[in-house]
Amino acid sequence: MDDSCRFFRIYFMMVKFYHFDKIPSFTIKNYYFFIAS
């Protein structure tokens, strides 16, 4: 649970500081799977 919360916090920070359109969805998915595994 801590890892997912940490990921979501980083994810929302990325969305906050960067436009979502600039970040490819597959990059975020790969980043998520990388942390999950």
Short mmCIF file of C-alpha atoms in Angstrom, two decimals, residues 4-35:
data_model
loop_
_atom_site.label_atom_id
_atom_site.label_comp_id
_atom_site.label_asym_id
_atom_site.label_seq_id
_atom_site.Cartn_x
_atom_site.Cartn_y
_atom_site.Cartn_z
CA SER A 4 1.09 2.65 -4.37
CA CYS A 5 0.47 5.75 -2.28
CA ARG A 6 4.03 6.88 -2.97
CA PHE A 7 3.57 6.27 -6.70
CA PHE A 8 0.28 8.17 -6.81
CA ARG A 9 1.85 11.09 -4.95
CA ILE A 10 4.67 11.21 -7.50
CA TYR A 11 2.15 10.75 -10.31
CA PHE A 12 0.01 13.68 -9.17
CA MET A 13 3.13 15.79 -8.69
CA MET A 14 4.13 15.01 -12.29
CA VAL A 15 0.66 15.98 -13.52
CA LYS A 16 0.77 19.13 -11.41
CA PHE A 17 4.16 20.36 -12.63
CA TYR A 18 3.91 19.04 -16.18
CA HIS A 19 1.07 19.07 -18.66
CA PHE A 20 -0.39 15.57 -18.89
CA ASP A 21 -0.29 15.75 -22.69
CA LYS A 22 3.50 16.09 -22.59
CA ILE A 23 3.85 12.80 -20.70
CA PRO A 24 3.18 9.71 -22.87
CA SER A 25 0.65 7.39 -21.26
CA PHE A 26 2.82 4.32 -21.97
CA THR A 27 5.70 5.93 -20.06
CA ILE A 28 3.53 6.36 -16.98
CA LYS A 29 2.23 2.80 -17.31
CA ASN A 30 5.76 1.40 -17.62
CA TYR A 31 6.85 3.49 -14.63
CA TYR A 32 3.93 2.17 -12.61
CA PHE A 33 4.62 -1.46 -13.53
CA PHE A 34 8.31 -0.92 -12.78
CA ILE A 35 7.50 0.20 -9.23
#
